[in-house]
GROMACS .gro file of C-alpha atoms in nm:
model
  207
    1MET     CA    1   2.142  -1.898   1.004
    2ALA     CA    2   1.869  -2.165   0.953
    3PHE     CA    3   1.655  -2.063   0.664
    4PHE     CA    4   1.296  -2.211   0.591
    5GLU     CA    5   1.053  -2.117   0.275
    6ILE     CA    6   0.707  -2.126   0.232
    7SER     CA    7   0.565  -2.066  -0.119
    8ASP     CA    8   0.204  -2.078  -0.227
    9THR     CA    9  -0.026  -1.963  -0.554
   10HIS     CA   10  -0.310  -1.792  -0.532
   11SER     CA   11  -0.567  -1.752  -0.841
   12LEU     CA   12  -0.810  -1.478  -0.956
   13LYS     CA   13  -0.979  -1.485  -1.280
   14SER     CA   14  -0.624  -1.520  -1.472
   15HIS     CA   15  -0.385  -1.370  -1.277
   16HIS     CA   16  -0.169  -1.638  -1.064
   17TYR     CA   17  -0.002  -1.463  -0.720
   18ASP     CA   18   0.276  -1.649  -0.606
   19LEU     CA   19   0.271  -1.583  -0.220
   20ARG     CA   20   0.553  -1.705  -0.006
   21THR     CA   21   0.692  -1.639   0.386
   22THR     CA   22   1.082  -1.666   0.372
   23ILE     CA   23   1.198  -1.694   0.743
   24ALA     CA   24   1.539  -1.686   0.906
   25VAL     CA   25   1.662  -1.791   1.241
   26GLU     CA   26   1.922  -1.689   1.398
   27LYS     CA   27   1.946  -1.766   1.782
   28ASN     CA   28   1.666  -1.642   1.930
   29ALA     CA   29   1.507  -1.431   1.654
   30VAL     CA   30   1.310  -1.502   1.357
   31LEU     CA   31   1.263  -1.261   1.018
   32PHE     CA   32   0.915  -1.318   0.854
   33LEU     CA   33   0.892  -1.180   0.527
   34TYR     CA   34   0.587  -1.264   0.370
   35LEU     CA   35   0.599  -1.158  -0.040
   36ARG     CA   36   0.394  -1.188  -0.282
   37ASP     CA   37   0.519  -1.147  -0.673
   38ASP     CA   38   0.882  -1.112  -0.478
   39GLN     CA   39   0.714  -0.770  -0.326
   40VAL     CA   40   0.740  -0.799   0.024
   41LEU     CA   41   0.409  -0.677   0.214
   42TYR     CA   42   0.486  -0.765   0.570
   43SER     CA   43   0.820  -0.821   0.770
   44ALA     CA   44   0.846  -0.811   1.121
   45THR     CA   45   1.152  -0.954   1.380
   46ARG     CA   46   1.032  -1.177   1.665
   47PHE     CA   47   1.239  -1.232   1.947
   48TYR     CA   48   1.189  -1.564   2.143
   49ALA     CA   49   1.338  -1.736   2.451
   50PRO     CA   50   1.640  -1.952   2.363
   51GLU     CA   51   1.422  -2.284   2.440
   52ILE     CA   52   1.204  -2.276   2.171
   53SER     CA   53   1.308  -2.486   1.859
   54ASP     CA   54   1.306  -2.393   1.508
   55SER     CA   55   1.020  -2.624   1.459
   56GLU     CA   56   0.820  -2.388   1.648
   57LYS     CA   57   0.924  -2.084   1.475
   58LYS     CA   58   0.881  -2.245   1.122
   59GLN     CA   59   0.470  -2.316   1.261
   60LEU     CA   60   0.500  -1.937   1.380
   61ALA     CA   61   0.552  -1.834   1.006
   62LEU     CA   62   0.298  -2.089   0.856
   63ASN     CA   63   0.041  -1.910   1.082
   64VAL     CA   64   0.160  -1.528   0.973
   65HIS     CA   65   0.149  -1.693   0.601
   66ASP     CA   66  -0.200  -1.838   0.614
   67PHE     CA   67  -0.296  -1.519   0.818
   68TYR     CA   68  -0.203  -1.274   0.477
   69LYS     CA   69  -0.312  -1.552   0.289
   70ARG     CA   70  -0.698  -1.553   0.406
   71GLN     CA   71  -0.641  -1.144   0.390
   72LEU     CA   72  -0.616  -1.182   0.001
   73ALA     CA   73  -0.905  -1.455  -0.005
   74LYS     CA   74  -1.122  -1.234   0.163
   75LEU     CA   75  -1.036  -0.941  -0.089
   76PHE     CA   76  -1.092  -1.178  -0.384
   77TYR     CA   77  -1.434  -1.284  -0.262
   78TYR     CA   78  -1.612  -0.966  -0.143
   79THR     CA   79  -1.463  -0.833  -0.501
   80LYS     CA   80  -1.700  -1.076  -0.676
   81LYS     CA   81  -2.022  -0.996  -0.436
   82MET     CA   82  -1.945  -0.642  -0.515
   83ARG     CA   83  -1.935  -0.701  -0.870
   84GLN     CA   84  -2.214  -0.957  -0.901
   85ASN     CA   85  -2.418  -0.719  -0.722
   86ALA     CA   86  -2.369  -0.353  -0.871
   87ILE     CA   87  -2.253  -0.199  -0.530
   88GLN     CA   88  -2.162   0.151  -0.617
   89ASP     CA   89  -2.101   0.323  -0.275
   90ALA     CA   90  -1.820   0.363  -0.012
   91ARG     CA   91  -1.762  -0.014   0.014
   92VAL     CA   92  -1.549  -0.064  -0.311
   93ASP     CA   93  -1.283   0.201  -0.219
   94LEU     CA   94  -1.288   0.015   0.112
   95LEU     CA   95  -1.175  -0.280  -0.075
   96ALA     CA   96  -0.963  -0.055  -0.302
   97ARG     CA   97  -0.785   0.056   0.076
   98GLY     CA   98  -0.781  -0.332   0.117
   99TYR     CA   99  -0.597  -0.405  -0.190
  100LEU     CA  100  -0.358  -0.097  -0.187
  101LYS     CA  101  -0.289  -0.254   0.181
  102TYR     CA  102  -0.167  -0.564   0.056
  103GLY     CA  103   0.042  -0.425  -0.275
  104MET     CA  104  -0.198  -0.457  -0.504
  105ALA     CA  105  -0.228  -0.151  -0.626
  106GLN     CA  106  -0.382  -0.233  -1.062
  107GLU     CA  107  -0.627  -0.410  -0.828
  108ALA     CA  108  -0.729  -0.098  -0.670
  109ILE     CA  109  -0.685   0.096  -0.999
  110ALA     CA  110  -0.927  -0.139  -1.179
  111LEU     CA  111  -1.210  -0.131  -0.939
  112LEU     CA  112  -1.148   0.285  -0.899
  113GLU     CA  113  -1.113   0.433  -1.238
  114PRO     CA  114  -1.492   0.336  -1.336
  115PHE     CA  115  -1.642   0.441  -0.980
  116VAL     CA  116  -1.442   0.792  -0.946
  117LYS     CA  117  -1.574   0.859  -1.323
  118LYS     CA  118  -1.849   0.826  -1.229
  119TYR     CA  119  -1.861   0.998  -0.897
  120SER     CA  120  -1.643   1.245  -0.927
  121HIS     CA  121  -1.701   1.411  -0.627
  122PHE     CA  122  -1.613   1.098  -0.393
  123SER     CA  123  -1.260   1.249  -0.275
  124THR     CA  124  -1.164   0.912  -0.050
  125ALA     CA  125  -1.226   0.733  -0.386
  126ARG     CA  126  -1.013   0.972  -0.586
  127ALA     CA  127  -0.721   1.001  -0.262
  128THR     CA  128  -0.703   0.597  -0.231
  129LEU     CA  129  -0.687   0.612  -0.648
  130GLY     CA  130  -0.412   0.844  -0.661
  131LYS     CA  131  -0.213   0.639  -0.378
  132ALA     CA  132  -0.286   0.314  -0.608
  133TYR     CA  133  -0.102   0.512  -0.924
  134PHE     CA  134   0.159   0.677  -0.675
  135GLU     CA  135   0.243   0.287  -0.613
  136THR     CA  136   0.276   0.167  -0.947
  137GLY     CA  137   0.556   0.459  -1.028
  138ASP     CA  138   0.280   0.659  -1.226
  139PHE     CA  139   0.345   0.975  -1.085
  140LYS     CA  140   0.230   1.241  -1.307
  141THR     CA  141  -0.156   1.015  -1.324
  142ALA     CA  142  -0.128   1.043  -0.967
  143ARG     CA  143  -0.094   1.406  -0.934
  144VAL     CA  144  -0.378   1.500  -1.162
  145HIS     CA  145  -0.585   1.307  -0.908
  146PHE     CA  146  -0.434   1.492  -0.633
  147VAL     CA  147  -0.450   1.853  -0.774
  148GLN     CA  148  -0.813   1.776  -0.826
  149LEU     CA  149  -0.891   1.729  -0.462
  150LEU     CA  150  -0.667   2.035  -0.378
  151ALA     CA  151  -0.843   2.197  -0.563
  152GLY     CA  152  -1.197   2.111  -0.429
  153LYS     CA  153  -1.282   2.127  -0.071
  154SER     CA  154  -1.119   1.843   0.049
  155ILE     CA  155  -0.763   1.978   0.158
  156ASN     CA  156  -0.571   1.788   0.430
  157ALA     CA  157  -0.225   1.715   0.525
  158GLU     CA  158  -0.242   1.423   0.340
  159SER     CA  159  -0.325   1.461   0.018
  160CYS     CA  160  -0.121   1.805   0.059
  161PHE     CA  161   0.136   1.574   0.127
  162TYR     CA  162   0.078   1.297  -0.194
  163PHE     CA  163   0.079   1.592  -0.425
  164GLY     CA  164   0.410   1.733  -0.287
  165LEU     CA  165   0.540   1.327  -0.326
  166CYS     CA  166   0.463   1.349  -0.678
  167GLU     CA  167   0.641   1.647  -0.690
  168TYR     CA  168   0.945   1.536  -0.575
  169HIS     CA  169   0.952   1.208  -0.750
  170LEU     CA  170   0.871   1.395  -1.091
  171ARG     CA  171   1.184   1.655  -0.956
  172ASN     CA  172   0.929   2.012  -0.928
  173CYS     CA  173   1.084   2.082  -0.689
  174SER     CA  174   0.972   2.420  -0.622
  175GLY     CA  175   0.582   2.249  -0.698
  176ALA     CA  176   0.735   2.032  -0.397
  177PHE     CA  177   0.855   2.263  -0.092
  178ARG     CA  178   0.511   2.427  -0.143
  179ALA     CA  179   0.284   2.135  -0.072
  180PHE     CA  180   0.521   1.960   0.211
  181THR     CA  181   0.524   2.341   0.358
  182ARG     CA  182   0.173   2.293   0.328
  183ALA     CA  183   0.092   1.981   0.498
  184ILE     CA  184   0.306   2.093   0.774
  185ALA     CA  185   0.090   2.405   0.818
  186ILE     CA  186  -0.206   2.188   0.797
  187ASN     CA  187  -0.027   1.925   1.051
  188LYS     CA  188   0.292   2.093   1.273
  189ARG     CA  189   0.322   1.670   1.359
  190PHE     CA  190   0.328   1.540   1.028
  191GLY     CA  191   0.710   1.398   1.034
  192ALA     CA  192   0.712   1.226   0.736
  193ALA     CA  193   0.627   1.634   0.579
  194TYR     CA  194   0.930   1.732   0.751
  195PHE     CA  195   1.161   1.438   0.657
  196TYR     CA  196   1.052   1.492   0.257
  197LEU     CA  197   1.074   1.874   0.277
  198GLY     CA  198   1.449   1.850   0.365
  199LEU     CA  199   1.522   1.566   0.106
  200THR     CA  200   1.333   1.861  -0.154
  201LEU     CA  201   1.586   2.133  -0.051
  202LEU     CA  202   1.885   1.870  -0.100
  203LEU     CA  203   1.749   1.773  -0.412
  204ASN     CA  204   1.720   2.153  -0.548
  205PHE     CA  205   2.111   2.203  -0.412
  206VAL     CA  206   2.200   1.919  -0.657
  207ILE     CA  207   2.028   1.998  -0.944
   0.00000   0.00000   0.00000
């Protein structure tokens, strides 16, 4: 097995993000791991004909690395423009989702906290903020946002599911059970909700 590594650094204000793509090549397969500060943002396995050389596979990995670097650069650019023009609309939520997609939950929180305080009725932004807190492991704060969503008119399967995840990680099995059951009642094809409902039953048995 051959290994290649592509390393890079991208800066946003005082923050430096170490970007790295690790490529493992074995026979006719290549595994890409694209990481930011040691957190995997993207992984994939690609299969190739045996005659494709390692150098060609390395170039493909470099293309993957450059693509994700450009995506992050776009987020930084549009964030700067948004702040310069004091934009306060749905585009804030879209940018925050972009940060969340690339594993940058703290950046999403920094964008959305003041926005949600000012526009408390903006349910999609609150949902994104709740997910961002969840990704950082702050389940209590994430739960607060999903409670507010479920107390209003924005009751959907996803909000129920994330509320259930918060309850699950906080070891509140009864709350998690009700939330996952409610998510399934809204969307009977919500596979992840069935999965965590089963885990909740097991957790309840263990504790």
